[in-house]
Amino acid sequence: MKEIFDKRYPVTSFFLLVTGFVFLLMLITTGINFDKAKTLFQFGAIYGPAIRLMPDQIWRLFSAIFVHIGWEHFIVNMLSLYFLGRQVEEIYGSRQFFFLYLLSGMMGNLFVFAFTPKALAAGASTSLYGLFAAIIVLRYATRNPYIQQLGQSYLALFVMNIIGSIFIPGISLAGHIGGAVGGALLAVVFPVRGERRLYHIGQRLVAAALFIGIAILLFYKGMVF
């Protein structure tokens, strides 16, 4: 990590800086209370009751991606973003990667909102699981040996982490699965550098329609809880 902002991976660098700034601001403004529920809520964690009471709080579906619960949570996710983000940004290009990261995180938080409606949740893992899933999906469509190998490696890692999400307390299984669902669909929607014909237009439209439809249904389910 020789440079704070790596111009070769501008979006990964941007997300690292924004997330780091939010975490630093939490530390500076609240001190030892930086990982308390009140602080997490104030800085934008996803919290279903708040959104149901005040629908304009829907921005939490995005802001929660940049909020972390304690040092370990922050460090693990930032290391994952540093290495995984650079790989995915190189494969998809910066513009596609920007939307893939944010929309996967949003889908993960919609799953939290719909299936764990009283939970206070936060973290970049919803987006990170989306990145994992996107590369795993590409592994079965591309002829690029690098992406195939990467997807195979990520598949094993993804399965192990999902199993861990089931048994380790305090981890949002709904958020991880939701992020993966979002990333898997967006892998079909967004073109890959050098392989823009990997999926035909019909497949991209179906994947986009599924993503939007699932997002609307989940939001409705969360609101009528």
PDB file of C-alpha atoms in Angstrom:
ATOM      1  CA  MET A   1       0.000   0.000   0.000  1.00  0.00           C
ATOM      2  CA  LYS A   2       2.600   2.557  -1.122  1.00  0.00           C
ATOM      3  CA  GLU A   3       0.072   5.123  -2.284  1.00  0.00           C
ATOM      4  CA  ILE A   4      -2.984   6.393  -0.448  1.00  0.00           C
ATOM      5  CA  PHE A   5      -4.794   6.814  -3.774  1.00  0.00           C
ATOM      6  CA  ASP A   6      -3.804   4.353  -6.490  1.00  0.00           C
ATOM      7  CA  LYS A   7      -4.618   5.905  -9.869  1.00  0.00           C
ATOM      8  CA  ARG A   8      -4.692   2.464 -11.463  1.00  0.00           C
ATOM      9  CA  TYR A   9      -7.670   1.539  -9.271  1.00  0.00           C
ATOM     10  CA  PRO A  10      -9.430   4.842  -8.600  1.00  0.00           C
ATOM     11  CA  VAL A  11     -12.789   3.449  -7.453  1.00  0.00           C
ATOM     12  CA  THR A  12     -11.270   0.917  -5.052  1.00  0.00           C
ATOM     13  CA  SER A  13      -9.102   3.718  -3.644  1.00  0.00           C
ATOM     14  CA  PHE A  14     -12.134   6.005  -3.373  1.00  0.00           C
ATOM     15  CA  PHE A  15     -14.184   3.437  -1.442  1.00  0.00           C
ATOM     16  CA  LEU A  16     -11.247   2.696   0.868  1.00  0.00           C
ATOM     17  CA  LEU A  17     -10.772   6.395   1.605  1.00  0.00           C
ATOM     18  CA  VAL A  18     -14.460   7.098   2.187  1.00  0.00           C
ATOM     19  CA  THR A  19     -14.858   4.083   4.484  1.00  0.00           C
ATOM     20  CA  GLY A  20     -11.684   4.957   6.355  1.00  0.00           C
ATOM     21  CA  PHE A  21     -12.823   8.562   6.765  1.00  0.00           C
ATOM     22  CA  VAL A  22     -16.195   7.461   8.184  1.00  0.00           C
ATOM     23  CA  PHE A  23     -14.482   5.127  10.652  1.00  0.00           C
ATOM     24  CA  LEU A  24     -12.021   7.837  11.697  1.00  0.00           C
ATOM     25  CA  LEU A  25     -14.875  10.309  12.162  1.00  0.00           C
ATOM     26  CA  MET A  26     -16.673   7.788  14.375  1.00  0.00           C
ATOM     27  CA  LEU A  27     -13.553   7.425  16.503  1.00  0.00           C
ATOM     28  CA  ILE A  28     -12.911  11.169  16.791  1.00  0.00           C
ATOM     29  CA  THR A  29     -16.469  12.176  17.614  1.00  0.00           C
ATOM     30  CA  THR A  30     -17.418   9.346  20.005  1.00  0.00           C
ATOM     31  CA  GLY A  31     -14.172   7.892  21.360  1.00  0.00           C
ATOM     32  CA  ILE A  32     -14.723   4.609  23.179  1.00  0.00           C
ATOM     33  CA  ASN A  33     -18.369   4.613  22.111  1.00  0.00           C
ATOM     34  CA  PHE A  34     -17.541   4.352  18.399  1.00  0.00           C
ATOM     35  CA  ASP A  35     -19.000   0.833  18.157  1.00  0.00           C
ATOM     36  CA  LYS A  36     -22.158   1.428  20.195  1.00  0.00           C
ATOM     37  CA  ALA A  37     -25.614   1.073  18.645  1.00  0.00           C
ATOM     38  CA  LYS A  38     -26.373   4.788  18.957  1.00  0.00           C
ATOM     39  CA  THR A  39     -23.190   5.744  17.114  1.00  0.00           C
ATOM     40  CA  LEU A  40     -23.766   3.185  14.364  1.00  0.00           C
ATOM     41  CA  PHE A  41     -27.282   4.479  13.838  1.00  0.00           C
ATOM     42  CA  GLN A  42     -26.133   8.118  13.749  1.00  0.00           C
ATOM     43  CA  PHE A  43     -23.542   7.324  11.098  1.00  0.00           C
ATOM     44  CA  GLY A  44     -25.958   5.468   8.824  1.00  0.00           C
ATOM     45  CA  ALA A  45     -26.287   1.800   9.772  1.00  0.00           C
ATOM     46  CA  ILE A  46     -29.310  -0.013   8.353  1.00  0.00           C
ATOM     47  CA  TYR A  47     -32.174  -0.128  10.848  1.00  0.00           C
ATOM     48  CA  GLY A  48     -35.553  -1.349   9.647  1.00  0.00           C
ATOM     49  CA  PRO A  49     -37.801   0.390  12.207  1.00  0.00           C
ATOM     50  CA  ALA A  50     -36.332   3.789  11.261  1.00  0.00           C
ATOM     51  CA  ILE A  51     -36.993   3.260   7.553  1.00  0.00           C
ATOM     52  CA  ARG A  52     -40.532   2.039   8.163  1.00  0.00           C
ATOM     53  CA  LEU A  53     -41.262   5.014  10.371  1.00  0.00           C
ATOM     54  CA  MET A  54     -39.516   7.521   8.097  1.00  0.00           C
ATOM     55  CA  PRO A  55     -39.248   6.239   4.488  1.00  0.00           C
ATOM     56  CA  ASP A  56     -36.874   9.084   3.598  1.00  0.00           C
ATOM     57  CA  GLN A  57     -34.282   7.109   5.639  1.00  0.00           C
ATOM     58  CA  ILE A  58     -33.940   4.815   2.623  1.00  0.00           C
ATOM     59  CA  TRP A  59     -30.455   6.297   2.121  1.00  0.00           C
ATOM     60  CA  ARG A  60     -29.348   3.890   4.864  1.00  0.00           C
ATOM     61  CA  LEU A  61     -29.403   1.113   2.265  1.00  0.00           C
ATOM     62  CA  PHE A  62     -26.246   2.732   0.876  1.00  0.00           C
ATOM     63  CA  SER A  63     -24.698   4.508   3.856  1.00  0.00           C
ATOM     64  CA  ALA A  64     -24.543   1.268   5.887  1.00  0.00           C
ATOM     65  CA  ILE A  65     -21.925  -0.028   3.435  1.00  0.00           C
ATOM     66  CA  PHE A  66     -19.419   2.495   4.814  1.00  0.00           C
ATOM     67  CA  VAL A  67     -20.097   1.994   8.550  1.00  0.00           C
ATOM     68  CA  HIS A  68     -18.243  -0.647  10.569  1.00  0.00           C
ATOM     69  CA  ILE A  69     -18.729  -2.192  13.984  1.00  0.00           C
ATOM     70  CA  GLY A  70     -15.350  -2.212  15.725  1.00  0.00           C
ATOM     71  CA  TRP A  71     -11.728  -2.499  14.691  1.00  0.00           C
ATOM     72  CA  GLU A  72     -11.754  -6.143  13.583  1.00  0.00           C
ATOM     73  CA  HIS A  73     -14.794  -5.637  11.370  1.00  0.00           C
ATOM     74  CA  PHE A  74     -13.219  -2.570   9.764  1.00  0.00           C
ATOM     75  CA  ILE A  75      -9.738  -4.042   9.214  1.00  0.00           C
ATOM     76  CA  VAL A  76     -10.948  -7.363   7.757  1.00  0.00           C
ATOM     77  CA  ASN A  77     -13.320  -5.666   5.335  1.00  0.00           C
ATOM     78  CA  MET A  78     -10.798  -3.050   4.240  1.00  0.00           C
ATOM     79  CA  LEU A  79      -8.132  -5.666   3.559  1.00  0.00           C
ATOM     80  CA  SER A  80     -10.697  -7.648   1.570  1.00  0.00           C
ATOM     81  CA  LEU A  81     -11.712  -4.554  -0.388  1.00  0.00           C
ATOM     82  CA  TYR A  82      -8.092  -3.627  -1.078  1.00  0.00           C
ATOM     83  CA  PHE A  83      -7.247  -6.957  -2.713  1.00  0.00           C
ATOM     84  CA  LEU A  84     -10.635  -8.069  -4.064  1.00  0.00           C
ATOM     85  CA  GLY A  85     -11.635  -4.598  -5.240  1.00  0.00           C
ATOM     86  CA  ARG A  86      -8.514  -4.165  -7.352  1.00  0.00           C
ATOM     87  CA  GLN A  87      -9.082  -7.499  -9.066  1.00  0.00           C
ATOM     88  CA  VAL A  88     -12.746  -6.822  -9.814  1.00  0.00           C
ATOM     89  CA  GLU A  89     -12.114  -3.230 -10.908  1.00  0.00           C
ATOM     90  CA  GLU A  90      -9.507  -4.497 -13.359  1.00  0.00           C
ATOM     91  CA  ILE A  91     -11.948  -7.063 -14.776  1.00  0.00           C
ATOM     92  CA  TYR A  92     -15.008  -4.802 -15.061  1.00  0.00           C
ATOM     93  CA  GLY A  93     -13.446  -1.365 -15.398  1.00  0.00           C
ATOM     94  CA  SER A  94     -13.865   1.475 -12.929  1.00  0.00           C
ATOM     95  CA  ARG A  95     -17.345   2.658 -13.964  1.00  0.00           C
ATOM     96  CA  GLN A  96     -18.963  -0.786 -13.850  1.00  0.00           C
ATOM     97  CA  PHE A  97     -17.142  -1.626 -10.623  1.00  0.00           C
ATOM     98  CA  PHE A  98     -18.494   1.531  -8.949  1.00  0.00           C
ATOM     99  CA  PHE A  99     -22.101   0.489  -9.563  1.00  0.00           C
ATOM    100  CA  LEU A 100     -21.449  -3.207  -8.918  1.00  0.00           C
ATOM    101  CA  TYR A 101     -20.092  -2.402  -5.452  1.00  0.00           C
ATOM    102  CA  LEU A 102     -22.843   0.023  -4.442  1.00  0.00           C
ATOM    103  CA  LEU A 103     -25.778  -1.917  -5.875  1.00  0.00           C
ATOM    104  CA  SER A 104     -24.601  -5.240  -4.436  1.00  0.00           C
ATOM    105  CA  GLY A 105     -24.351  -3.562  -1.047  1.00  0.00           C
ATOM    106  CA  MET A 106     -27.804  -2.075  -1.459  1.00  0.00           C
ATOM    107  CA  MET A 107     -29.279  -5.490  -2.304  1.00  0.00           C
ATOM    108  CA  GLY A 108     -27.606  -7.009   0.730  1.00  0.00           C
ATOM    109  CA  ASN A 109     -29.072  -4.306   2.945  1.00  0.00           C
ATOM    110  CA  LEU A 110     -32.507  -4.844   1.399  1.00  0.00           C
ATOM    111  CA  PHE A 111     -32.254  -8.496   2.452  1.00  0.00           C
ATOM    112  CA  VAL A 112     -31.415  -7.323   5.969  1.00  0.00           C
ATOM    113  CA  PHE A 113     -34.375  -4.926   5.880  1.00  0.00           C
ATOM    114  CA  ALA A 114     -36.791  -7.592   4.660  1.00  0.00           C
ATOM    115  CA  PHE A 115     -35.648 -10.717   6.521  1.00  0.00           C
ATOM    116  CA  THR A 116     -34.166  -9.348   9.757  1.00  0.00           C
ATOM    117  CA  PRO A 117     -36.467  -6.322  10.125  1.00  0.00           C
ATOM    118  CA  LYS A 118     -35.411  -5.334  13.640  1.00  0.00           C
ATOM    119  CA  ALA A 119     -31.661  -5.709  13.160  1.00  0.00           C
ATOM    120  CA  LEU A 120     -29.121  -2.887  13.283  1.00  0.00           C
ATOM    121  CA  ALA A 121     -26.545  -3.817  10.659  1.00  0.00           C
ATOM    122  CA  ALA A 122     -23.622  -2.261   8.838  1.00  0.00           C
ATOM    123  CA  GLY A 123     -20.475  -3.082   6.922  1.00  0.00           C
ATOM    124  CA  ALA A 124     -18.927  -3.452   3.481  1.00  0.00           C
ATOM    125  CA  SER A 125     -19.411  -7.225   3.467  1.00  0.00           C
ATOM    126  CA  THR A 126     -22.729  -6.916   1.612  1.00  0.00           C
ATOM    127  CA  SER A 127     -20.801  -5.341  -1.264  1.00  0.00           C
ATOM    128  CA  LEU A 128     -17.828  -7.694  -0.908  1.00  0.00           C
ATOM    129  CA  TYR A 129     -20.051 -10.763  -1.194  1.00  0.00           C
ATOM    130  CA  GLY A 130     -21.470  -9.198  -4.338  1.00  0.00           C
ATOM    131  CA  LEU A 131     -17.962  -8.970  -5.789  1.00  0.00           C
ATOM    132  CA  PHE A 132     -17.267 -12.596  -4.896  1.00  0.00           C
ATOM    133  CA  ALA A 133     -20.500 -13.722  -6.548  1.00  0.00           C
ATOM    134  CA  ALA A 134     -19.893 -11.651  -9.686  1.00  0.00           C
ATOM    135  CA  ILE A 135     -16.547 -13.348 -10.356  1.00  0.00           C
ATOM    136  CA  ILE A 136     -17.974 -16.784  -9.548  1.00  0.00           C
ATOM    137  CA  VAL A 137     -20.744 -16.238 -12.124  1.00  0.00           C
ATOM    138  CA  LEU A 138     -18.229 -15.070 -14.726  1.00  0.00           C
ATOM    139  CA  ARG A 139     -16.201 -18.217 -14.141  1.00  0.00           C
ATOM    140  CA  TYR A 140     -18.926 -20.240 -15.897  1.00  0.00           C
ATOM    141  CA  ALA A 141     -19.322 -17.886 -18.858  1.00  0.00           C
ATOM    142  CA  THR A 142     -15.844 -16.689 -19.759  1.00  0.00           C
ATOM    143  CA  ARG A 143     -13.039 -18.384 -21.623  1.00  0.00           C
ATOM    144  CA  ASN A 144     -10.465 -16.226 -19.864  1.00  0.00           C
ATOM    145  CA  PRO A 145      -8.285 -18.638 -17.839  1.00  0.00           C
ATOM    146  CA  TYR A 146      -7.419 -15.955 -15.264  1.00  0.00           C
ATOM    147  CA  ILE A 147     -11.097 -15.243 -14.468  1.00  0.00           C
ATOM    148  CA  GLN A 148     -11.879 -18.968 -14.483  1.00  0.00           C
ATOM    149  CA  GLN A 149      -9.167 -19.666 -11.918  1.00  0.00           C
ATOM    150  CA  LEU A 150     -10.138 -16.654  -9.844  1.00  0.00           C
ATOM    151  CA  GLY A 151     -13.792 -17.689  -9.850  1.00  0.00           C
ATOM    152  CA  GLN A 152     -12.918 -21.230  -8.815  1.00  0.00           C
ATOM    153  CA  SER A 153     -10.853 -19.964  -5.892  1.00  0.00           C
ATOM    154  CA  TYR A 154     -13.579 -17.535  -4.838  1.00  0.00           C
ATOM    155  CA  LEU A 155     -16.228 -20.253  -4.973  1.00  0.00           C
ATOM    156  CA  ALA A 156     -14.464 -22.249  -2.258  1.00  0.00           C
ATOM    157  CA  LEU A 157     -13.880 -19.107  -0.206  1.00  0.00           C
ATOM    158  CA  PHE A 158     -17.502 -18.010  -0.662  1.00  0.00           C
ATOM    159  CA  VAL A 159     -18.884 -21.348   0.546  1.00  0.00           C
ATOM    160  CA  MET A 160     -16.642 -21.334   3.622  1.00  0.00           C
ATOM    161  CA  ASN A 161     -17.644 -17.783   4.506  1.00  0.00           C
ATOM    162  CA  ILE A 162     -21.370 -18.465   4.084  1.00  0.00           C
ATOM    163  CA  ILE A 163     -21.045 -21.460   6.415  1.00  0.00           C
ATOM    164  CA  GLY A 164     -19.213 -19.212   8.880  1.00  0.00           C
ATOM    165  CA  SER A 165     -22.028 -16.659   8.627  1.00  0.00           C
ATOM    166  CA  ILE A 166     -24.470 -19.313   9.800  1.00  0.00           C
ATOM    167  CA  PHE A 167     -22.580 -20.278  12.939  1.00  0.00           C
ATOM    168  CA  ILE A 168     -20.721 -17.124  14.003  1.00  0.00           C
ATOM    169  CA  PRO A 169     -22.916 -14.814  16.112  1.00  0.00           C
ATOM    170  CA  GLY A 170     -23.270 -11.181  15.144  1.00  0.00           C
ATOM    171  CA  ILE A 171     -22.813 -11.769  11.411  1.00  0.00           C
ATOM    172  CA  SER A 172     -25.667 -10.953   9.028  1.00  0.00           C
ATOM    173  CA  LEU A 173     -26.328 -14.039   6.932  1.00  0.00           C
ATOM    174  CA  ALA A 174     -29.183 -12.205   5.188  1.00  0.00           C
ATOM    175  CA  GLY A 175     -26.862  -9.351   4.211  1.00  0.00           C
ATOM    176  CA  HIS A 176     -24.218 -11.706   2.848  1.00  0.00           C
ATOM    177  CA  ILE A 177     -26.687 -13.759   0.813  1.00  0.00           C
ATOM    178  CA  GLY A 178     -28.392 -10.608  -0.446  1.00  0.00           C
ATOM    179  CA  GLY A 179     -25.112  -9.081  -1.548  1.00  0.00           C
ATOM    180  CA  ALA A 180     -24.246 -12.289  -3.373  1.00  0.00           C
ATOM    181  CA  VAL A 181     -27.627 -12.356  -5.137  1.00  0.00           C
ATOM    182  CA  GLY A 182     -27.124  -8.770  -6.236  1.00  0.00           C
ATOM    183  CA  GLY A 183     -23.591  -9.384  -7.454  1.00  0.00           C
ATOM    184  CA  ALA A 184     -24.582 -12.530  -9.347  1.00  0.00           C
ATOM    185  CA  LEU A 185     -27.309 -10.690 -11.278  1.00  0.00           C
ATOM    186  CA  LEU A 186     -25.150  -7.632 -11.919  1.00  0.00           C
ATOM    187  CA  ALA A 187     -22.370  -9.859 -13.265  1.00  0.00           C
ATOM    188  CA  VAL A 188     -24.698 -10.541 -16.203  1.00  0.00           C
ATOM    189  CA  VAL A 189     -25.850  -6.919 -16.533  1.00  0.00           C
ATOM    190  CA  PHE A 190     -22.457  -5.207 -16.648  1.00  0.00           C
ATOM    191  CA  PRO A 191     -20.026  -5.878 -19.514  1.00  0.00           C
ATOM    192  CA  VAL A 192     -16.533  -7.176 -18.815  1.00  0.00           C
ATOM    193  CA  ARG A 193     -13.458  -5.535 -20.294  1.00  0.00           C
ATOM    194  CA  GLY A 194     -12.522  -7.307 -23.516  1.00  0.00           C
ATOM    195  CA  GLU A 195     -15.576  -9.577 -23.388  1.00  0.00           C
ATOM    196  CA  ARG A 196     -18.554  -7.328 -24.036  1.00  0.00           C
ATOM    197  CA  ARG A 197     -20.429 -10.127 -25.820  1.00  0.00           C
ATOM    198  CA  LEU A 198     -20.144 -12.529 -22.898  1.00  0.00           C
ATOM    199  CA  TYR A 199     -23.917 -12.274 -22.425  1.00  0.00           C
ATOM    200  CA  HIS A 200     -26.351 -11.225 -25.142  1.00  0.00           C
ATOM    201  CA  ILE A 201     -28.717  -8.278 -24.722  1.00  0.00           C
ATOM    202  CA  GLY A 202     -31.697 -10.447 -23.813  1.00  0.00           C
ATOM    203  CA  GLN A 203     -29.827 -12.048 -20.921  1.00  0.00           C
ATOM    204  CA  ARG A 204     -28.711  -8.623 -19.666  1.00  0.00           C
ATOM    205  CA  LEU A 205     -32.256  -7.269 -19.763  1.00  0.00           C
ATOM    206  CA  VAL A 206     -33.645 -10.284 -17.893  1.00  0.00           C
ATOM    207  CA  ALA A 207     -30.944  -9.994 -15.214  1.00  0.00           C
ATOM    208  CA  ALA A 208     -31.604  -6.253 -14.848  1.00  0.00           C
ATOM    209  CA  ALA A 209     -35.360  -6.840 -14.594  1.00  0.00           C
ATOM    210  CA  LEU A 210     -34.821  -9.534 -11.951  1.00  0.00           C
ATOM    211  CA  PHE A 211     -32.556  -7.251  -9.937  1.00  0.00           C
ATOM    212  CA  ILE A 212     -35.075  -4.405  -9.993  1.00  0.00           C
ATOM    213  CA  GLY A 213     -38.014  -6.710  -9.304  1.00  0.00           C
ATOM    214  CA  ILE A 214     -36.339  -8.392  -6.332  1.00  0.00           C
ATOM    215  CA  ALA A 215     -35.317  -5.000  -4.925  1.00  0.00           C
ATOM    216  CA  ILE A 216     -38.900  -3.675  -5.144  1.00  0.00           C
ATOM    217  CA  LEU A 217     -40.375  -6.820  -3.576  1.00  0.00           C
ATOM    218  CA  LEU A 218     -37.873  -6.766  -0.718  1.00  0.00           C
ATOM    219  CA  PHE A 219     -38.503  -3.102   0.001  1.00  0.00           C
ATOM    220  CA  TYR A 220     -42.250  -3.735   0.027  1.00  0.00           C
ATOM    221  CA  LYS A 221     -41.805  -6.759   2.331  1.00  0.00           C
ATOM    222  CA  GLY A 222     -39.680  -4.705   4.703  1.00  0.00           C
ATOM    223  CA  MET A 223     -42.139  -1.829   4.792  1.00  0.00           C
ATOM    224  CA  VAL A 224     -45.182  -3.991   5.579  1.00  0.00           C
ATOM    225  CA  PHE A 225     -43.447  -6.003   8.319  1.00  0.00           C
TER     226      PHE A 225
END
